[in-house]
């Protein structure tokens, strides 16, 4: 059976006047309209957003300095209008250093989470879980993949194809265990990331 999974990253709801030369409202409405049109064309089974729904932590500023959160704005004003009945998981990017409890309140899911669709397991990893706080901006921090979490889900769904998602994968900063698992575990079919604001497809063999 075929499934329709939409992965969309680096949406960057922001309080800046423009971002990439386009107003925030125009970008957000364009993004939402595109998702709704894709769902209308053929219904989606799952929507995955691997990070950077906002610019809350940016250039030394945090939502605690500004007194509001654009991640919260994105979830309430735009994500709330996504197709009804389609599960949505939102991962945290380098611009979202919210503690776990706050992230759950904003998005409705943990910073690190997963979804199962048929015989496919989608694992959303938190690459910034070791640099969380309320009053500082450290957006260049990186946390290697949580191998305990990955192996738990591999064991829990032994017959499933596995897809790993993170806001960003940095091979040179990853553990030997992770690199070895990706190279040798046939159930892992692919990795998805955002962060670069570019489209690039890499075949790992």
XYZ file of N, CA and C in Angstrom:
615
model
N 0.838 -1.195 0.000
C 0.000 0.000 0.000
C 0.876 1.248 0.000
N 0.494 2.239 -0.781
C 1.260 3.480 -0.857
C 0.715 4.502 0.136
N 1.628 5.278 0.699
C 1.253 6.329 1.640
C 1.803 7.656 1.145
N 1.151 8.723 1.576
C 1.574 10.068 1.191
C 2.079 10.797 2.436
N 3.387 11.058 2.462
C 4.024 11.733 3.591
C 4.582 13.054 3.091
N 4.192 14.148 3.730
C 4.717 15.453 3.346
C 5.723 15.911 4.406
N 6.927 16.253 3.958
C 7.974 16.767 4.845
C 8.266 18.200 4.433
N 8.153 19.118 5.371
C 8.338 20.541 5.075
C 9.091 21.183 6.231
N 10.160 21.889 5.924
C 11.049 22.385 6.977
C 11.381 23.858 6.779
N 11.945 24.462 7.828
C 12.472 25.828 7.767
C 11.428 26.823 7.264
N 10.275 26.784 7.884
C 9.179 27.663 7.499
C 9.425 29.076 8.019
N 10.012 29.183 9.184
C 10.476 30.459 9.737
C 9.401 31.540 9.826
N 8.398 31.267 10.614
C 7.481 32.337 11.000
C 8.288 33.340 11.836
N 8.221 34.612 11.493
C 9.119 35.579 12.119
C 8.445 36.929 12.313
N 9.012 37.714 13.206
C 8.536 39.076 13.401
C 9.322 40.076 12.553
N 10.264 39.599 11.751
C 10.998 40.493 10.858
C 10.068 41.020 9.768
N 10.339 42.190 9.281
C 9.470 42.798 8.266
C 9.405 41.928 7.014
N 10.576 41.443 6.591
C 10.630 40.509 5.466
C 11.661 39.437 5.769
N 11.536 38.314 5.115
C 12.510 37.220 5.206
C 12.674 36.683 3.792
N 13.896 36.698 3.274
C 14.156 36.385 1.868
C 13.338 37.308 0.957
N 13.133 38.541 1.415
C 12.479 39.546 0.602
C 10.970 39.454 0.530
N 10.368 38.601 1.352
C 8.920 38.399 1.328
C 8.371 38.612 2.734
N 7.202 39.219 2.836
C 6.613 39.457 4.153
C 6.246 38.142 4.821
N 6.227 38.156 6.146
C 5.925 36.939 6.891
C 4.541 36.392 6.538
N 3.542 37.251 6.519
C 2.181 36.780 6.241
C 2.080 36.166 4.848
N 2.725 36.784 3.886
C 2.685 36.259 2.521
C 3.348 34.887 2.448
N 4.497 34.741 3.109
C 5.186 33.442 3.097
C 4.355 32.372 3.796
N 3.798 32.702 4.970
C 3.030 31.726 5.733
C 1.783 31.280 4.969
N 1.085 32.234 4.379
C -0.127 31.888 3.649
C 0.203 31.074 2.393
N 1.325 31.401 1.747
C 1.750 30.627 0.577
C 2.068 29.196 0.988
N 2.795 29.036 2.097
C 3.126 27.690 2.591
C 1.859 26.903 2.893
N 0.941 27.508 3.631
C -0.281 26.824 4.008
C -1.113 26.463 2.777
N -1.246 27.397 1.861
C -2.016 27.143 0.646
C -1.404 25.993 -0.158
N -0.091 25.926 -0.222
C 0.583 24.856 -0.962
C 0.304 23.488 -0.338
N 0.345 23.414 0.989
C 0.066 22.148 1.664
C -1.384 21.733 1.434
N -2.304 22.675 1.572
C -3.720 22.362 1.383
C -4.002 21.915 -0.053
N -3.350 22.544 -1.022
C -3.526 22.148 -2.414
C -2.985 20.744 -2.659
N -1.866 20.427 -2.030
C -1.295 19.085 -2.188
C -2.210 18.030 -1.575
N -2.796 18.345 -0.434
C -3.729 17.419 0.206
C -4.991 17.251 -0.635
N -5.466 18.329 -1.239
C -6.652 18.257 -2.090
C -6.374 17.434 -3.349
N -5.145 17.521 -3.849
C -4.775 16.765 -5.054
C -4.810 15.274 -4.776
N -4.271 14.878 -3.626
C -4.294 13.480 -3.175
C -4.056 13.493 -1.679
N -4.968 12.956 -0.880
C -4.889 13.105 0.578
C -3.563 12.640 1.181
N -3.101 13.417 2.148
C -1.869 13.107 2.869
C -2.175 12.195 4.048
N -1.219 11.331 4.385
C -1.349 10.455 5.549
C -0.600 10.988 6.768
N 0.385 11.868 6.545
C 1.204 12.365 7.645
C 1.951 13.602 7.183
N 2.075 14.593 8.077
C 2.881 15.786 7.818
C 3.978 15.855 8.871
N 5.212 15.972 8.426
C 6.371 16.046 9.311
C 7.097 17.363 9.077
N 7.389 18.071 10.166
C 8.076 19.367 10.076
C 9.352 19.289 10.925
N 10.496 18.994 10.314
C 11.726 18.822 11.082
C 12.450 20.138 11.409
N 11.767 21.017 12.107
C 12.456 22.148 12.704
C 12.375 23.480 12.002
N 12.692 24.503 12.787
C 12.721 25.909 12.366
C 11.366 26.379 11.830
N 10.352 26.213 12.657
C 9.062 26.827 12.342
C 9.091 28.316 12.661
N 10.174 28.765 13.310
C 10.253 30.153 13.762
C 11.673 30.690 13.628
N 11.836 31.929 14.093
C 13.163 32.506 14.324
C 13.216 32.999 15.769
N 12.656 32.218 16.676
C 12.544 32.682 18.060
C 13.906 32.922 18.714
N 14.862 32.060 18.465
C 16.237 32.257 18.951
C 17.073 32.671 17.748
N 17.453 33.949 17.701
C 18.096 34.450 16.483
C 18.902 35.694 16.797
N 20.176 35.665 16.415
C 21.080 36.812 16.555
C 21.072 37.368 17.974
N 21.170 36.467 18.928
C 21.270 36.864 20.323
C 19.955 37.131 21.015
N 18.867 37.147 20.276
C 17.556 37.417 20.853
C 16.815 36.112 21.104
N 15.999 36.087 22.137
C 15.169 34.934 22.447
C 13.737 35.422 22.681
N 12.755 34.509 22.660
C 11.376 34.935 22.933
C 11.211 35.498 24.341
N 12.138 35.175 25.202
C 12.058 35.683 26.573
C 12.499 37.147 26.637
N 13.363 37.558 25.695
C 13.704 38.976 25.565
C 12.545 39.754 24.953
N 11.911 39.139 23.945
C 10.896 39.839 23.168
C 9.511 39.777 23.794
N 9.297 38.773 24.646
C 8.009 38.662 25.314
C 6.949 37.930 24.516
N 7.320 37.317 23.392
C 6.363 36.536 22.615
C 7.137 35.523 21.768
N 6.408 34.555 21.223
C 7.020 33.480 20.452
C 6.362 33.373 19.090
N 7.165 33.410 18.029
C 6.614 33.209 16.694
C 6.370 31.732 16.405
N 7.014 30.836 17.163
C 6.677 29.415 17.054
C 5.240 29.198 17.515
N 4.886 29.833 18.608
C 3.514 29.764 19.115
C 2.547 30.364 18.081
N 2.925 31.509 17.506
C 2.092 32.137 16.484
C 1.884 31.195 15.307
N 2.961 30.548 14.857
C 2.857 29.636 13.716
C 1.879 28.502 14.020
N 1.981 27.897 15.196
C 1.116 26.764 15.522
C -0.346 27.194 15.612
N -0.610 28.337 16.213
C -1.992 28.773 16.434
C -2.629 29.387 15.193
N -1.829 30.081 14.392
C -2.390 30.836 13.271
C -2.340 30.073 11.953
N -1.337 29.188 11.811
C -1.150 28.528 10.522
C -1.242 27.008 10.611
N -0.478 26.380 11.502
C -0.536 24.922 11.609
C -1.926 24.436 11.997
N -2.658 25.252 12.735
C -4.022 24.877 13.147
C -4.967 24.760 11.952
N -4.578 25.297 10.805
C -5.418 25.253 9.600
C -4.983 24.170 8.618
N -4.046 23.315 9.033
C -3.645 22.191 8.196
C -4.809 21.205 8.070
N -4.751 20.292 7.094
C -5.891 19.405 6.849
C -6.331 18.636 8.097
N -7.610 18.693 8.370
C -8.164 18.023 9.539
C -7.999 16.511 9.396
N -7.611 15.884 10.495
C -7.472 14.437 10.505
C -6.119 13.917 10.075
N -5.228 14.793 9.585
C -3.883 14.370 9.183
C -2.931 14.615 10.353
N -2.265 13.585 10.876
C -1.328 13.797 11.980
C -0.188 14.722 11.573
N 0.230 15.583 12.502
C 1.329 16.518 12.263
C 2.325 16.389 13.417
N 3.589 16.147 13.095
C 4.651 16.143 14.096
C 5.617 17.276 13.789
N 5.973 18.031 14.829
C 6.833 19.197 14.653
C 8.118 19.007 15.451
N 9.239 18.915 14.756
C 10.534 18.822 15.415
C 11.092 20.200 15.708
N 12.106 20.235 16.548
C 12.729 21.499 16.940
C 14.013 21.723 16.141
N 14.180 22.954 15.658
C 15.396 23.307 14.936
C 16.335 24.135 15.790
N 17.376 24.656 15.164
C 18.358 25.428 15.916
C 17.820 26.782 16.361
N 16.688 27.212 15.820
C 16.070 28.464 16.263
C 14.997 28.231 17.322
N 14.941 27.009 17.867
C 13.918 26.670 18.862
C 14.528 25.921 20.032
N 15.187 26.656 20.898
C 15.872 26.044 22.036
C 14.977 25.975 23.272
N 13.693 25.761 23.037
C 12.750 25.680 24.149
C 12.956 24.402 24.953
N 12.831 24.482 26.264
C 12.859 23.258 27.076
C 11.709 22.337 26.701
N 11.835 21.078 27.064
C 10.866 20.051 26.668
C 9.429 20.422 27.021
N 9.189 20.832 28.229
C 7.828 21.134 28.655
C 7.220 22.267 27.827
N 8.023 23.293 27.553
C 7.539 24.423 26.753
C 7.249 23.986 25.326
N 8.129 23.149 24.765
C 7.929 22.678 23.395
C 6.640 21.864 23.267
N 6.368 21.047 24.254
C 5.124 20.266 24.238
C 3.903 21.185 24.266
N 3.980 22.256 25.042
C 2.859 23.194 25.108
C 2.667 23.911 23.777
N 3.765 24.241 23.111
C 3.678 24.969 21.841
C 3.163 24.074 20.724
N 3.715 22.862 20.606
C 3.458 22.022 19.430
C 2.511 20.862 19.688
N 2.391 20.426 20.946
C 1.581 19.249 21.247
C 2.336 17.950 21.155
N 3.640 18.000 20.848
C 4.439 16.769 20.808
C 5.805 17.008 21.433
N 6.500 15.929 21.832
C 7.843 16.086 22.403
C 8.834 16.632 21.374
N 9.955 17.132 21.850
C 11.006 17.583 20.937
C 11.496 16.421 20.085
N 11.530 15.236 20.641
C 11.933 14.028 19.928
C 10.717 13.110 19.881
N 10.318 12.675 18.687
C 9.057 11.959 18.563
C 9.103 11.034 17.346
N 8.032 10.274 17.161
C 7.984 9.357 16.016
C 6.544 9.123 15.599
N 6.382 8.598 14.394
C 5.068 8.230 13.878
C 5.199 6.925 13.113
N 4.151 6.129 13.168
C 4.103 4.874 12.413
C 2.941 4.954 11.434
N 3.245 4.740 10.168
C 2.230 4.698 9.117
C 2.410 3.372 8.384
N 1.451 2.476 8.541
C 1.599 1.158 7.938
C 2.839 0.465 8.466
N 3.700 0.029 7.575
C 4.947 -0.629 7.983
C 6.150 0.307 7.873
N 5.904 1.587 8.109
C 6.966 2.587 8.080
C 7.027 3.319 9.420
N 8.232 3.461 9.965
C 8.444 4.224 11.186
C 9.257 5.473 10.857
N 8.718 6.625 11.200
C 9.390 7.900 10.973
C 9.870 8.423 12.320
N 11.179 8.551 12.482
C 11.778 8.958 13.755
C 12.311 10.373 13.636
N 11.746 11.279 14.424
C 12.167 12.682 14.426
C 13.137 12.888 15.589
N 14.401 13.144 15.271
C 15.449 13.286 16.279
C 15.661 14.751 16.653
N 16.085 14.965 17.886
C 16.352 16.316 18.384
C 17.855 16.556 18.386
N 18.328 17.316 17.417
C 19.760 17.577 17.295
C 20.258 18.737 18.123
N 19.415 19.268 19.015
C 19.822 20.421 19.828
C 19.421 20.250 21.285
N 19.164 18.996 21.692
C 18.609 18.728 23.026
C 19.588 19.026 24.162
N 20.874 19.173 23.871
C 21.866 19.409 24.918
C 22.166 20.890 25.102
N 21.436 21.757 24.412
C 21.694 23.203 24.522
C 20.385 23.948 24.694
N 19.579 23.492 25.640
C 18.280 24.113 25.864
C 18.355 25.056 27.054
N 17.619 26.127 26.982
C 17.596 27.089 28.079
C 16.584 28.170 27.796
N 16.460 29.073 28.687
C 15.420 30.086 28.557
C 15.945 31.479 28.244
N 17.237 31.721 28.434
C 17.702 33.103 28.329
C 18.926 33.278 27.432
N 19.275 32.265 26.637
C 20.457 32.429 25.798
C 20.201 31.882 24.400
N 20.977 32.353 23.460
C 20.874 31.923 22.076
C 22.177 31.233 21.710
N 22.090 29.921 21.426
C 23.281 29.153 21.064
C 22.929 28.291 19.861
N 22.560 28.933 18.762
C 21.976 28.205 17.643
C 22.981 27.380 16.851
N 24.279 27.485 17.171
C 25.240 26.655 16.453
C 25.553 25.367 17.214
N 24.865 25.109 18.314
C 25.075 23.881 19.071
C 24.560 22.688 18.273
N 25.105 21.503 18.560
C 24.676 20.294 17.856
C 24.777 19.116 18.805
N 23.721 18.308 18.840
C 23.704 17.104 19.660
C 23.660 15.889 18.742
N 24.596 14.955 18.885
C 24.563 13.743 18.060
C 23.265 12.971 18.251
N 22.927 12.150 17.273
C 21.690 11.379 17.302
C 21.598 10.526 18.567
N 20.407 10.462 19.111
C 20.129 9.704 20.329
C 20.004 8.223 19.964
N 21.094 7.486 20.125
C 21.113 6.087 19.707
C 20.186 5.222 20.544
N 20.042 5.533 21.805
C 19.127 4.757 22.656
C 17.709 4.849 22.119
N 17.294 6.050 21.754
C 15.950 6.276 21.226
C 15.761 5.531 19.903
N 16.738 5.622 19.019
C 16.639 4.938 17.721
C 16.533 3.436 17.918
N 17.385 2.872 18.757
C 17.385 1.412 18.941
C 16.103 0.937 19.619
N 15.554 1.725 20.517
C 14.282 1.365 21.137
C 13.186 1.233 20.093
N 13.166 2.152 19.142
C 12.124 2.115 18.116
C 12.392 1.037 17.075
N 13.646 0.759 16.784
C 13.967 -0.366 15.911
C 13.483 -1.672 16.531
N 13.667 -1.810 17.842
C 13.224 -3.021 18.541
C 11.702 -3.084 18.640
N 11.066 -1.911 18.810
C 9.610 -1.882 18.987
C 8.871 -2.216 17.696
N 9.474 -1.893 16.546
C 8.830 -2.134 15.253
C 9.807 -2.878 14.339
N 10.086 -4.151 14.667
C 11.171 -4.877 13.985
C 10.925 -5.126 12.496
N 9.679 -5.115 12.050
C 9.403 -5.391 10.648
C 9.231 -4.159 9.786
N 9.422 -2.992 10.360
C 9.145 -1.745 9.634
C 10.358 -1.186 8.897
N 10.066 -0.492 7.792
C 11.066 0.377 7.182
C 11.211 1.604 8.081
N 12.430 2.126 8.183
C 12.705 3.232 9.106
C 13.264 4.421 8.341
N 12.718 5.601 8.667
C 13.156 6.855 8.068
C 13.566 7.791 9.201
N 14.771 8.301 9.166
C 15.278 9.185 10.203
C 15.188 10.634 9.740
N 14.660 11.478 10.622
C 14.556 12.905 10.324
C 15.208 13.695 11.442
N 15.828 14.783 11.073
C 16.358 15.737 12.048
C 16.425 17.088 11.353
N 16.486 18.125 12.144
C 16.633 19.426 11.501
C 17.938 19.488 10.720
N 18.938 18.755 11.231
C 20.260 18.832 10.625
C 21.037 17.589 11.032
N 21.663 16.915 10.075
C 22.606 15.829 10.336
C 24.004 16.319 9.970
N 24.925 16.255 10.911
C 26.309 16.637 10.650
C 27.179 15.389 10.832
N 27.499 14.673 9.746
C 28.214 13.392 9.862
C 29.487 13.460 10.692
N 30.245 14.549 10.567
C 31.517 14.640 11.288
C 31.326 14.748 12.794
N 30.143 15.179 13.225
C 29.864 15.315 14.651
C 29.049 14.146 15.199
N 28.711 13.215 14.326
C 27.944 12.059 14.760
C 28.851 10.973 15.321
N 28.249 10.080 16.097
C 29.002 8.991 16.712
C 29.324 7.910 15.683
N 30.360 7.136 15.962
C 30.691 6.001 15.118
C 29.530 5.007 15.107
N 28.843 4.899 16.243
C 27.709 3.981 16.333
C 26.615 4.386 15.361
N 26.320 5.664 15.289
C 25.281 6.138 14.374
C 25.687 5.911 12.925
N 26.901 6.297 12.580
C 27.345 6.131 11.197
C 27.341 4.660 10.800
N 27.733 3.804 11.738
C 27.738 2.380 11.454
C 26.339 1.823 11.285
N 25.418 2.284 12.113
C 24.035 1.813 12.015
C 23.423 2.205 10.676
N 23.617 3.452 10.269
C 23.057 3.913 9.001
C 23.662 3.134 7.834
N 24.935 2.803 7.936
C 25.616 2.098 6.853
C 25.188 0.636 6.747
N 24.880 0.008 7.908
C 24.691 -1.444 7.896
C 23.267 -1.912 8.175
N 22.393 -1.055 8.684
C 21.037 -1.484 9.038
C 20.122 -1.363 7.820
N 19.703 -2.502 7.227
C 18.906 -2.428 5.994
C 17.513 -1.843 6.186
N 17.019 -1.805 7.416
C 15.688 -1.235 7.639
C 15.690 0.289 7.516
N 16.842 0.917 7.698
C 16.931 2.378 7.553
C 17.017 2.713 6.070
N 15.963 3.334 5.567
C 15.844 3.572 4.133
C 16.286 4.962 3.699
N 16.323 5.905 4.640
C 16.728 7.245 4.244
C 16.737 8.207 5.408
N 17.416 9.339 5.212
C 17.489 10.412 6.192
C 16.972 11.691 5.540
N 16.218 12.459 6.301
C 15.718 13.746 5.828
C 16.149 14.837 6.795
N 16.572 15.974 6.257
C 16.934 17.115 7.084
C 16.523 18.399 6.390
N 16.488 19.460 7.152
C 16.252 20.787 6.609
C 17.516 21.611 6.754
N 17.384 22.784 7.348
C 18.487 23.630 7.809
C 19.206 24.407 6.710
N 19.514 23.777 5.580
C 20.359 24.449 4.583
C 19.582 25.419 3.699
N 18.249 25.348 3.715
C 17.403 26.178 2.845
C 17.675 25.887 1.378
N 18.116 24.669 1.082
C 18.400 24.252 -0.285
C 17.810 22.862 -0.507
N 17.680 22.500 -1.779
C 17.242 21.148 -2.122
C 18.439 20.350 -2.605
N 18.662 19.213 -1.988
C 19.781 18.377 -2.392
C 19.450 16.923 -2.085
N 19.659 16.040 -3.037
C 19.391 14.618 -2.875
C 20.723 13.879 -2.954
N 21.038 13.125 -1.907
C 22.306 12.409 -1.842
C 22.030 10.922 -1.708
N 22.604 10.110 -2.609
C 22.482 8.659 -2.517
C 23.664 8.104 -1.732
N 23.372 7.393 -0.649
C 24.426 6.897 0.230
C 24.835 5.466 -0.122
N 24.073 4.797 -0.984
C 24.431 3.433 -1.369
C 23.881 2.413 -0.393
